[in-house]
Short mmCIF file of C-alpha atoms and ligand atoms in Angstrom, two decimals:
data_model
loop_
_atom_site.label_atom_id
_atom_site.label_comp_id
_atom_site.label_asym_id
_atom_site.label_seq_id
_atom_site.Cartn_x
_atom_site.Cartn_y
_atom_site.Cartn_z
CA MET A 9 4.35 -37.65 -14.60
CA PRO A 10 2.48 -34.76 -13.07
CA TYR A 11 1.58 -32.00 -15.47
CA ARG A 12 3.82 -29.00 -14.88
CA PHE A 13 2.78 -25.46 -15.54
CA ASP A 14 4.83 -22.83 -17.15
CA ARG A 15 4.11 -20.00 -14.66
CA ARG A 16 3.61 -17.37 -17.34
CA THR A 17 1.09 -19.39 -19.30
CA PHE A 18 -0.53 -20.33 -16.04
CA LEU A 19 -0.97 -16.70 -15.02
CA GLN A 20 -2.61 -15.98 -18.30
CA GLY A 21 -5.02 -18.73 -17.66
CA GLY A 22 -4.62 -22.13 -18.94
CA THR A 23 -2.57 -25.05 -19.89
CA ALA A 24 -3.52 -24.80 -23.55
CA GLY A 25 -0.77 -23.26 -25.64
CA LEU A 26 -1.90 -19.75 -26.41
CA GLY A 27 -1.21 -20.21 -30.07
CA ALA A 28 -3.47 -23.22 -30.11
CA LEU A 29 -6.59 -21.31 -29.15
CA ALA A 30 -8.89 -22.86 -31.69
CA LEU A 31 -12.26 -21.13 -31.66
CA GLY A 32 -15.05 -23.38 -30.63
CA ALA A 33 -12.85 -25.97 -29.00
CA HIS A 34 -11.10 -24.09 -26.25
CA PRO A 35 -12.45 -24.58 -22.73
CA TRP A 36 -12.21 -20.84 -22.15
CA ARG A 37 -14.92 -20.16 -24.73
CA ARG A 38 -17.63 -18.27 -22.92
CA ALA A 39 -20.37 -20.78 -23.57
CA ALA A 40 -18.33 -23.78 -22.55
CA ARG A 41 -16.84 -22.32 -19.42
CA TRP A 42 -17.20 -24.12 -16.12
CA ALA A 43 -19.80 -22.29 -14.12
CA ALA A 44 -20.81 -22.61 -10.51
CA ALA A 45 -24.46 -22.79 -9.66
CA GLY A 46 -25.80 -19.28 -9.21
CA PRO A 47 -28.58 -17.10 -10.45
CA ALA A 48 -26.60 -14.75 -12.67
CA SER A 49 -25.47 -15.91 -16.11
CA THR A 50 -21.86 -15.25 -17.05
CA ASP A 51 -22.95 -12.58 -19.54
CA ASP A 52 -25.05 -10.81 -16.90
CA ARG A 53 -22.29 -10.94 -14.34
CA LEU A 54 -19.63 -9.68 -16.71
CA ALA A 55 -21.74 -6.97 -18.36
CA TRP A 56 -20.46 -4.07 -16.19
CA TRP A 57 -16.85 -5.28 -16.49
CA ARG A 58 -16.97 -5.57 -20.29
CA GLU A 59 -18.50 -2.11 -20.43
CA ALA A 60 -15.88 -0.66 -18.05
CA ARG A 61 -12.76 -1.63 -20.02
CA PHE A 62 -10.38 0.27 -17.73
CA GLY A 63 -9.47 -0.12 -14.05
CA LEU A 64 -6.87 0.88 -11.48
CA PHE A 65 -4.64 -1.74 -9.85
CA LEU A 66 -3.17 -0.83 -6.46
CA HIS A 67 -0.26 -2.66 -4.81
CA TRP A 68 0.08 -1.41 -1.28
CA GLY A 69 1.24 -3.03 1.92
CA LEU A 70 3.96 -3.25 4.58
CA TYR A 71 6.57 -3.51 1.84
CA SER A 72 5.70 0.03 0.75
CA THR A 73 7.41 1.32 3.92
CA LEU A 74 10.73 -0.05 2.63
CA ALA A 75 10.30 1.76 -0.71
CA GLY A 76 12.30 -0.96 -2.45
CA GLU A 77 15.45 -0.69 -0.30
CA TRP A 78 17.17 -3.43 1.68
CA GLY A 79 20.88 -3.63 2.43
CA ALA A 80 22.84 -2.31 -0.49
CA ARG A 81 20.11 -2.94 -3.03
CA THR A 82 17.40 -0.58 -4.12
CA ASP A 83 15.54 -2.65 -6.70
CA TYR A 84 12.98 -4.46 -4.56
CA ALA A 85 9.25 -3.95 -4.24
CA GLU A 86 6.36 -6.15 -3.06
CA TRP A 87 8.50 -9.31 -3.22
CA ILE A 88 11.10 -7.79 -0.90
CA ARG A 89 10.65 -10.18 2.02
CA ASN A 90 11.37 -13.15 -0.22
CA SER A 91 13.91 -11.58 -2.57
CA ALA A 92 15.99 -9.95 0.20
CA HIS A 93 15.53 -12.95 2.54
CA ILE A 94 14.11 -10.85 5.36
CA PRO A 95 13.49 -13.02 8.42
CA LEU A 96 9.86 -13.10 9.48
CA ALA A 97 10.39 -11.47 12.88
CA GLU A 98 12.24 -8.61 11.24
CA TYR A 99 9.54 -8.16 8.61
CA GLU A 100 6.87 -8.17 11.30
CA ARG A 101 8.54 -5.13 12.83
CA LEU A 102 7.32 -3.16 9.82
CA LEU A 103 3.88 -3.26 11.43
CA GLY A 104 5.08 -0.49 13.72
CA ARG A 105 6.12 1.63 10.73
CA PHE A 106 2.92 1.40 8.69
CA ASN A 107 1.21 4.71 9.35
CA PRO A 108 -0.07 6.26 6.12
CA THR A 109 -1.37 9.45 7.66
CA ARG A 110 -1.94 11.06 4.27
CA PHE A 111 -4.15 8.22 3.00
CA ASP A 112 -7.43 9.53 1.64
CA ALA A 113 -9.56 6.90 -0.09
CA ASP A 114 -11.70 9.52 -1.80
CA ARG A 115 -8.61 11.14 -3.28
CA TRP A 116 -7.41 7.81 -4.71
CA VAL A 117 -10.82 6.94 -6.09
CA SER A 118 -11.27 10.36 -7.65
CA LEU A 119 -7.84 10.10 -9.31
CA ALA A 120 -9.00 6.81 -10.82
CA LYS A 121 -12.38 8.18 -11.78
CA ASP A 122 -10.93 11.29 -13.41
CA ALA A 123 -8.59 9.05 -15.40
CA GLY A 124 -11.68 7.37 -16.85
CA MET A 125 -11.27 4.19 -14.82
CA ARG A 126 -14.43 2.41 -13.75
CA TYR A 127 -13.10 0.04 -11.09
CA VAL A 128 -10.33 -0.27 -8.52
CA THR A 129 -8.58 -3.53 -7.65
CA ILE A 130 -6.53 -3.28 -4.47
CA THR A 131 -4.28 -5.74 -2.63
CA THR A 132 -6.21 -6.88 0.42
CA LYS A 133 -3.27 -9.20 1.15
CA HIS A 134 -0.18 -9.74 -0.97
CA HIS A 135 2.26 -12.67 -0.80
CA ASP A 136 3.77 -11.30 2.43
CA GLY A 137 0.50 -12.22 4.18
CA PHE A 138 -0.22 -8.76 5.62
CA ALA A 139 -3.93 -7.93 5.50
CA LEU A 140 -4.81 -4.30 4.82
CA PHE A 141 -8.26 -4.91 6.27
CA ASP A 142 -9.49 -5.54 9.77
CA SER A 143 -9.31 -9.33 9.75
CA LYS A 144 -10.54 -11.15 12.82
CA LEU A 145 -8.49 -14.18 11.78
CA THR A 146 -4.99 -12.80 12.17
CA GLY A 147 -3.00 -10.29 14.15
CA PHE A 148 -0.93 -9.61 11.03
CA CYS A 149 -3.22 -6.93 9.71
CA VAL A 150 -3.72 -3.19 9.63
CA ARG A 151 -5.31 -3.22 13.09
CA ALA A 152 -1.88 -4.06 14.52
CA THR A 153 -0.28 -0.96 12.98
CA PRO A 154 -0.29 2.59 14.38
CA PHE A 155 -2.73 3.40 11.58
CA ARG A 156 -5.37 0.87 12.72
CA ARG A 157 -8.00 2.06 10.19
CA ASP A 158 -9.64 -0.54 7.93
CA ILE A 159 -8.33 0.48 4.52
CA MET A 160 -10.72 -1.79 2.67
CA ARG A 161 -13.70 -0.25 4.42
CA GLU A 162 -12.60 3.25 3.42
CA MET A 163 -11.87 2.18 -0.15
CA ALA A 164 -15.20 0.38 -0.49
CA ASP A 165 -17.09 3.38 0.87
CA ALA A 166 -15.24 5.84 -1.38
CA CYS A 167 -15.88 3.68 -4.44
CA ARG A 168 -19.55 3.45 -3.61
CA ARG A 169 -19.79 7.22 -3.14
CA GLN A 170 -18.09 7.89 -6.45
CA GLY A 171 -19.74 5.15 -8.51
CA LEU A 172 -16.73 2.89 -9.14
CA ARG A 173 -16.67 -0.87 -8.56
CA MET A 174 -14.53 -2.06 -5.68
CA CYS A 175 -12.48 -5.18 -6.41
CA TRP A 176 -10.23 -7.23 -4.15
CA TYR A 177 -6.83 -8.66 -5.08
CA HIS A 178 -6.01 -11.52 -2.69
CA SER A 179 -2.90 -13.68 -2.67
CA ILE A 180 -3.24 -17.40 -2.08
CA MET A 181 0.50 -17.74 -1.51
CA ASP A 182 1.24 -16.52 2.03
CA TRP A 183 4.77 -16.14 3.41
CA HIS A 184 3.53 -15.40 6.91
CA HIS A 185 0.89 -17.93 7.88
CA PRO A 186 2.47 -20.83 9.83
CA ASP A 187 0.37 -23.43 7.99
CA TYR A 188 1.13 -22.20 4.49
CA LEU A 189 3.39 -24.54 2.58
CA PRO A 190 5.91 -24.72 1.07
CA ARG A 191 8.33 -22.53 3.02
CA ARG A 192 10.72 -20.37 1.00
CA ASP A 193 13.79 -22.55 0.58
CA TRP A 194 16.04 -19.88 2.18
CA GLU A 195 14.05 -19.99 5.43
CA ALA A 196 13.62 -23.74 5.73
CA GLU A 197 15.84 -23.82 8.82
CA THR A 198 14.51 -20.77 10.61
CA ARG A 199 10.88 -21.64 9.97
CA PRO A 200 10.57 -25.41 10.24
CA VAL A 201 7.45 -26.96 8.82
CA ASP A 202 6.80 -29.15 11.86
CA GLY A 203 3.16 -29.06 12.74
CA ALA A 204 2.20 -27.03 9.67
CA ARG A 205 -1.08 -28.22 8.16
CA TYR A 206 -1.99 -26.83 4.76
CA ALA A 207 -5.65 -27.76 5.24
CA ARG A 208 -5.75 -25.34 8.16
CA PHE A 209 -4.27 -22.63 5.95
CA VAL A 210 -7.00 -23.31 3.37
CA ARG A 211 -9.61 -22.78 6.08
CA TYR A 212 -7.92 -19.49 6.99
CA LEU A 213 -7.92 -18.44 3.32
CA HIS A 214 -11.63 -19.23 3.07
CA GLY A 215 -12.20 -17.32 6.27
CA GLN A 216 -10.51 -14.18 4.99
CA VAL A 217 -12.25 -14.41 1.64
CA THR A 218 -15.51 -14.72 3.54
CA GLU A 219 -14.68 -11.58 5.51
CA LEU A 220 -13.90 -9.73 2.29
CA LEU A 221 -17.10 -10.84 0.59
CA THR A 222 -19.32 -10.30 3.62
CA ASN A 223 -18.23 -7.13 5.36
CA TYR A 224 -17.80 -4.61 2.55
CA GLY A 225 -20.94 -4.74 0.43
CA ASP A 226 -20.92 -5.71 -3.25
CA VAL A 227 -17.50 -6.61 -4.57
CA GLY A 228 -16.91 -6.39 -8.32
CA VAL A 229 -14.04 -8.84 -8.76
CA MET A 230 -12.16 -11.31 -6.58
CA TRP A 231 -8.72 -11.18 -8.15
CA PHE A 232 -6.66 -14.08 -6.84
CA ASP A 233 -2.91 -14.46 -7.30
CA GLY A 234 -0.03 -16.57 -6.00
CA ASN A 235 -1.72 -19.79 -7.09
CA TRP A 236 1.25 -21.47 -8.74
CA GLU A 237 2.72 -23.53 -5.92
CA GLU A 238 1.86 -27.21 -6.07
CA THR A 239 0.18 -27.26 -2.69
CA TRP A 240 -2.72 -25.30 -4.23
CA THR A 241 -4.72 -27.81 -6.24
CA HIS A 242 -7.34 -27.53 -8.93
CA GLU A 243 -9.94 -29.00 -6.56
CA MET A 244 -9.12 -26.34 -3.97
CA GLY A 245 -9.47 -23.71 -6.67
CA LYS A 246 -12.92 -25.02 -7.55
CA THR A 247 -14.04 -24.92 -3.96
CA LEU A 248 -12.76 -21.38 -3.52
CA TYR A 249 -14.43 -20.25 -6.74
CA GLU A 250 -17.69 -21.76 -5.52
CA ARG A 251 -17.31 -20.09 -2.13
CA CYS A 252 -16.98 -16.69 -3.79
CA ARG A 253 -20.05 -17.23 -5.96
CA THR A 254 -22.05 -18.54 -3.02
CA LEU A 255 -21.21 -15.51 -0.90
CA GLN A 256 -21.79 -13.07 -3.75
CA PRO A 257 -23.50 -14.72 -6.71
CA SER A 258 -22.66 -11.82 -9.04
CA VAL A 259 -18.98 -11.54 -8.20
CA ILE A 260 -16.51 -12.00 -11.05
CA VAL A 261 -13.49 -14.20 -10.25
CA ASN A 262 -10.22 -14.14 -12.19
CA ASN A 263 -8.46 -17.21 -13.54
CA ARG A 264 -5.66 -17.23 -10.96
CA VAL A 265 -7.96 -19.06 -8.59
CA GLU A 266 -6.99 -22.17 -10.52
CA GLY A 267 -4.74 -24.73 -8.88
CA TRP A 268 -2.24 -27.39 -9.76
CA SER A 269 -3.38 -30.62 -11.30
CA PRO A 270 -1.64 -33.90 -12.07
CA ALA A 271 -3.35 -33.96 -15.48
CA PRO A 272 -4.05 -31.26 -18.06
CA ILE A 273 -7.01 -29.18 -16.93
CA THR A 274 -10.06 -29.28 -19.15
CA ASP A 275 -12.43 -27.33 -16.90
CA HIS A 276 -10.61 -24.04 -16.45
CA LEU A 277 -11.67 -21.88 -13.55
CA GLY A 278 -12.45 -18.22 -13.39
CA ASP A 279 -14.27 -15.73 -15.53
CA PHE A 280 -11.39 -13.96 -17.22
CA ARG A 281 -7.74 -14.43 -18.06
CA THR A 282 -5.00 -12.19 -16.71
CA PRO A 283 -2.03 -11.60 -19.02
CA GLU A 284 0.64 -9.76 -17.04
CA GLN A 285 2.80 -6.93 -18.41
CA GLU A 286 1.65 -7.62 -21.95
CA VAL A 287 -1.24 -7.24 -24.34
CA PRO A 288 -1.82 -10.53 -26.15
CA ALA A 289 -0.70 -10.26 -29.77
CA THR A 290 -4.06 -10.80 -31.39
CA GLY A 291 -6.47 -10.74 -28.44
CA TRP A 292 -8.53 -13.85 -27.69
CA PRO A 293 -11.88 -13.81 -29.49
CA GLY A 294 -14.66 -15.26 -27.37
CA VAL A 295 -12.57 -15.09 -24.19
CA ASP A 296 -12.68 -12.38 -21.53
CA TRP A 297 -9.30 -11.03 -20.48
CA GLU A 298 -7.67 -8.17 -18.67
CA SER A 299 -4.05 -7.14 -19.12
CA CYS A 300 -2.45 -5.87 -15.92
CA ILE A 301 0.44 -3.52 -16.54
CA THR A 302 2.69 -1.34 -14.38
CA MET A 303 3.33 2.36 -15.10
CA ASN A 304 6.99 1.98 -14.15
CA ARG A 305 8.98 -1.21 -13.49
CA ASN A 306 7.42 -2.32 -10.21
CA TRP A 307 3.99 -3.16 -8.82
CA GLY A 308 4.75 -2.02 -5.27
CA TYR A 309 6.34 1.35 -4.43
CA ASN A 310 10.03 1.74 -5.18
CA SER A 311 11.43 5.20 -4.56
CA HIS A 312 14.28 4.63 -7.04
CA ASP A 313 12.10 3.54 -9.92
CA HIS A 314 11.44 6.56 -12.09
CA ASP A 315 11.25 4.55 -15.27
CA PHE A 316 7.68 5.53 -16.03
CA LYS A 317 6.11 4.91 -19.41
CA PRO A 318 5.12 8.20 -21.02
CA ALA A 319 1.40 9.03 -20.89
CA ALA A 320 1.20 8.63 -24.68
CA ARG A 321 2.43 5.05 -24.35
CA LEU A 322 -0.13 4.31 -21.61
CA ILE A 323 -2.93 5.74 -23.75
CA GLY A 324 -1.59 3.54 -26.55
CA LEU A 325 -1.84 0.49 -24.28
CA LEU A 326 -5.42 1.34 -23.39
CA VAL A 327 -6.32 1.72 -27.05
CA GLU A 328 -4.50 -1.49 -27.90
CA THR A 329 -6.28 -3.57 -25.24
CA ALA A 330 -9.70 -2.17 -26.20
CA SER A 331 -9.03 -2.73 -29.91
CA LYS A 332 -8.20 -6.36 -29.14
CA GLY A 333 -11.32 -6.83 -27.01
CA GLY A 334 -9.75 -6.75 -23.53
CA ASN A 335 -9.64 -4.67 -20.36
CA LEU A 336 -6.65 -2.76 -19.01
CA LEU A 337 -5.82 -2.82 -15.30
CA LEU A 338 -3.18 -0.12 -14.88
CA ASN A 339 -1.09 -0.23 -11.72
CA VAL A 340 -0.06 2.38 -9.19
CA GLY A 341 2.19 1.57 -6.21
CA PRO A 342 1.30 4.15 -3.54
CA ARG A 343 3.93 5.44 -1.12
CA ALA A 344 3.90 4.45 2.55
CA ASP A 345 2.50 7.84 3.55
CA GLY A 346 -0.66 7.11 1.57
CA THR A 347 0.00 9.25 -1.50
CA PHE A 348 0.53 8.29 -5.12
CA PRO A 349 3.92 9.04 -6.69
CA GLU A 350 3.76 12.34 -8.61
CA GLU A 351 4.62 10.58 -11.87
CA SER A 352 1.58 8.34 -11.46
CA VAL A 353 -0.70 11.27 -10.73
CA GLU A 354 0.52 13.15 -13.81
CA ARG A 355 -0.07 10.12 -16.00
CA LEU A 356 -3.53 9.43 -14.61
CA GLN A 357 -4.42 13.05 -15.29
CA ALA A 358 -3.10 12.94 -18.86
CA ILE A 359 -5.04 9.74 -19.55
CA GLY A 360 -8.11 11.40 -18.03
CA ARG A 361 -7.86 14.38 -20.36
CA TRP A 362 -7.73 12.02 -23.32
CA MET A 363 -10.56 9.85 -22.00
CA ALA A 364 -12.80 12.87 -21.39
CA VAL A 365 -12.77 13.47 -25.14
CA ASN A 366 -12.40 9.95 -26.46
CA GLY A 367 -13.81 7.64 -23.77
CA SER A 368 -16.87 6.74 -25.84
CA ALA A 369 -14.50 4.91 -28.21
CA ILE A 370 -13.34 2.68 -25.30
CA TYR A 371 -16.31 1.95 -22.98
CA GLY A 372 -18.60 -0.87 -23.97
CA THR A 373 -16.82 -1.53 -27.23
CA THR A 374 -15.66 -4.76 -28.81
CA ALA A 375 -12.54 -5.70 -30.77
CA SER A 376 -11.52 -4.22 -34.09
CA PRO A 377 -13.13 -5.91 -37.09
CA PHE A 378 -10.18 -4.96 -39.35
CA ALA A 379 -7.64 -7.62 -40.22
CA SER A 380 -5.11 -5.04 -41.23
CA ALA A 381 -5.50 -1.28 -41.24
CA PRO A 382 -3.31 1.77 -40.63
CA PHE A 383 -5.14 2.37 -37.33
CA ARG A 384 -6.50 0.48 -34.33
CA ALA A 385 -10.28 0.33 -34.03
CA THR A 386 -13.17 -0.63 -31.77
CA ALA A 387 -16.77 -1.46 -32.64
CA GLN A 388 -20.08 -0.75 -30.92
CA GLY A 389 -23.43 -1.47 -32.56
CA ASN A 390 -23.78 0.76 -35.62
CA ARG A 391 -20.52 2.54 -34.94
CA LEU A 392 -16.83 2.08 -35.53
CA PHE A 393 -14.08 4.10 -33.86
CA LEU A 394 -10.74 4.51 -35.62
CA PHE A 395 -7.73 5.48 -33.47
CA VAL A 396 -5.35 7.43 -35.65
CA THR A 397 -1.87 7.82 -34.20
CA ASP A 398 -0.02 8.22 -37.49
CA TRP A 399 -1.88 11.13 -39.01
CA PRO A 400 -1.58 11.02 -42.80
CA THR A 401 0.77 13.66 -44.17
CA ALA A 402 -0.81 16.52 -46.07
CA ALA A 403 0.48 17.50 -49.49
CA CYS A 404 1.77 21.06 -49.53
CA GLY A 405 -1.17 23.49 -49.40
CA ALA A 406 -3.78 20.70 -49.20
CA THR A 407 -6.93 21.40 -47.17
CA GLY A 408 -7.26 17.79 -46.07
CA VAL A 409 -5.61 14.37 -45.88
CA GLU A 410 -7.01 10.96 -46.75
CA LEU A 411 -7.53 8.13 -44.32
CA ARG A 412 -8.12 4.79 -46.03
CA VAL A 413 -10.46 2.38 -44.31
CA PRO A 414 -9.67 -0.96 -45.97
CA GLY A 415 -12.38 -3.57 -46.46
CA LEU A 416 -15.29 -1.50 -45.20
CA ARG A 417 -18.39 -2.73 -47.03
CA THR A 418 -21.17 -0.74 -45.39
CA PRO A 419 -21.85 2.84 -46.51
CA VAL A 420 -20.91 5.44 -43.89
CA ARG A 421 -23.80 7.59 -42.67
CA ALA A 422 -21.64 10.07 -40.80
CA ALA A 423 -17.95 10.49 -40.05
CA THR A 424 -16.77 12.87 -37.32
CA LEU A 425 -13.80 13.49 -35.04
CA LEU A 426 -14.50 12.93 -31.34
CA ALA A 427 -12.15 15.85 -30.63
CA ASP A 428 -14.36 18.22 -32.63
CA PRO A 429 -16.91 19.67 -30.20
CA ASP A 430 -19.11 20.72 -33.15
CA ARG A 431 -18.96 17.27 -34.68
CA ARG A 432 -18.60 18.71 -38.18
CA PRO A 433 -19.11 15.96 -40.77
CA LEU A 434 -15.99 14.71 -42.54
CA ALA A 435 -16.19 13.94 -46.27
CA CYS A 436 -16.31 10.22 -46.85
CA ALA A 437 -16.23 8.27 -50.12
CA THR A 438 -16.91 4.58 -50.63
CA THR A 439 -14.65 2.71 -53.02
CA ASP A 440 -14.33 -0.94 -54.02
CA ALA A 441 -11.44 -1.28 -51.59
CA GLY A 442 -13.30 0.24 -48.66
CA ALA A 443 -13.82 3.87 -47.70
CA VAL A 444 -11.76 7.04 -47.75
CA VAL A 445 -12.34 9.67 -45.06
CA THR A 446 -11.02 13.17 -45.59
CA LEU A 447 -9.45 14.52 -42.41
CA PRO A 448 -8.20 18.02 -41.63
CA PRO A 449 -4.47 18.46 -42.35
CA ASP A 450 -3.51 18.51 -38.66
CA ALA A 451 -4.30 15.92 -36.00
CA PRO A 452 -6.53 17.35 -33.25
CA ASP A 453 -4.77 15.21 -30.62
CA ALA A 454 -0.99 14.86 -30.66
CA VAL A 455 -1.17 11.34 -29.22
CA CYS A 456 -4.19 9.68 -30.80
CA SER A 457 -7.24 11.16 -32.54
CA VAL A 458 -10.44 9.21 -32.88
CA VAL A 459 -12.61 9.15 -36.00
CA ALA A 460 -16.16 7.97 -35.32
CA LEU A 461 -18.00 6.32 -38.20
CA GLU A 462 -21.76 5.80 -38.01
CA PHE A 463 -23.81 3.42 -40.11
CA GLU A 464 -27.47 2.52 -40.64
CA ARG A 465 -26.71 -0.99 -39.43
CA PRO A 466 -23.80 -2.88 -37.87
CA PRO A 467 -20.95 -2.39 -40.33
CA GLU A 468 -19.43 -5.21 -42.33
CA VAL A 469 -15.71 -5.40 -42.92
CA ALA A 470 -14.08 -7.84 -45.32
CA ARG A 471 -11.22 -9.64 -43.58
C1 GLC B 1758 2.60 -11.53 -9.94
C2 GLC B 1758 3.47 -11.08 -8.81
C3 GLC B 1758 2.90 -10.01 -8.04
C4 GLC B 1758 1.93 -9.07 -8.67
C5 GLC B 1758 1.09 -9.70 -9.72
C6 GLC B 1758 0.29 -8.74 -10.56
O1 GLC B 1758 1.91 -12.62 -9.72
O2 GLC B 1758 3.81 -12.14 -7.98
O3 GLC B 1758 3.81 -9.39 -7.24
O4 GLC B 1758 1.04 -8.77 -7.69
O5 GLC B 1758 1.76 -10.55 -10.48
O6 GLC B 1758 -0.30 -9.36 -11.63
#
């Protein structure tokens, strides 16, 4: 019996039940991870990414021109060709409509940068097979549109100018290439598989990955997706991982490079796991991961989808991922004209205002050492950061409120609020149960205020 994946678990990165992540034994443990030959150690390669903590995900392509609409329905996005059963020839006609005259890579990158993001991961090709870069291996790319410009080149250059890492999303599944198999079941008759050779598709995939890792300078992450069909095997995943590392020894590769295997996989591929639309309940100690999450309901642009999470909720998600030791890849689906939806811009700006004050509690930090506390936290060397969203209530007329820090064993050298530009010291008492910090009666930030605690040495917390 071949081993079958549950797609969701598979996306996250592994066949091991997530609840069964026993420390020390799991193949995703950093030390035990399968590694291709290459000069850089995993820790060296991942150093910038662990420091960065926060990136922008961009889903953009031909589907953006449809804005989610087909026939009577208005709830589609980047899956529209498959979900609405759009025949290939009809979908190809969208090439003539892709003309994002308002696209400005520097504007996108500065929106990300001002939000406090340190990297940008963009769809170079989604499942529909359309390449947003100038690929010599297909006519189904941006060169064949009225726009013609190589979007990846402009994004890579803008990122370099502004000091962000450029990362490529690339779908293995391809609904356009004649050699990709399987066909969607609804198009089996109109697109017969006669003559299709998957091995030729794999060569094409390698060719495009080679273009992406050769023509645009240093790439931060190769972020594969669409790996769950049984034609894509574990061995193919290994070869593709190796290809990436050979072309760019320092590149980081996500776990969705992994392929199907007839037996449970013991040598998982990729450098980090990719939970989708969720933050894992307790984080995964010893494992690198990045939660990718949409701002509204869809990854690709849908003009009817105004169901955006409030900025406070997005800041909460960023705090939650950091406090559990992961990265957050927050998605924007740009419009076909090359602009971001207003709602996305407003949210990026609100996150940026919060990050400008509190970013030092996110970048380069590790997971909260507290087993249970009335706040989320991150750690960094001799410092702890406490994210207080439920500000303690002040007794009538009181000049301060008490924040209990349960289990803290190391004496606090200094306690301050990151939102206080003067960094006035907060009173702090050590008790048998931990510490008690006296805060002003009102929260400085309506969403989440950060208390920074400094110590003489790395703090100890009883769990
Ligand atoms: C899924 C979807 C896809 C989206 C991705 C983001 O795999 O197929 O549309 O790009 O997740 O994580």
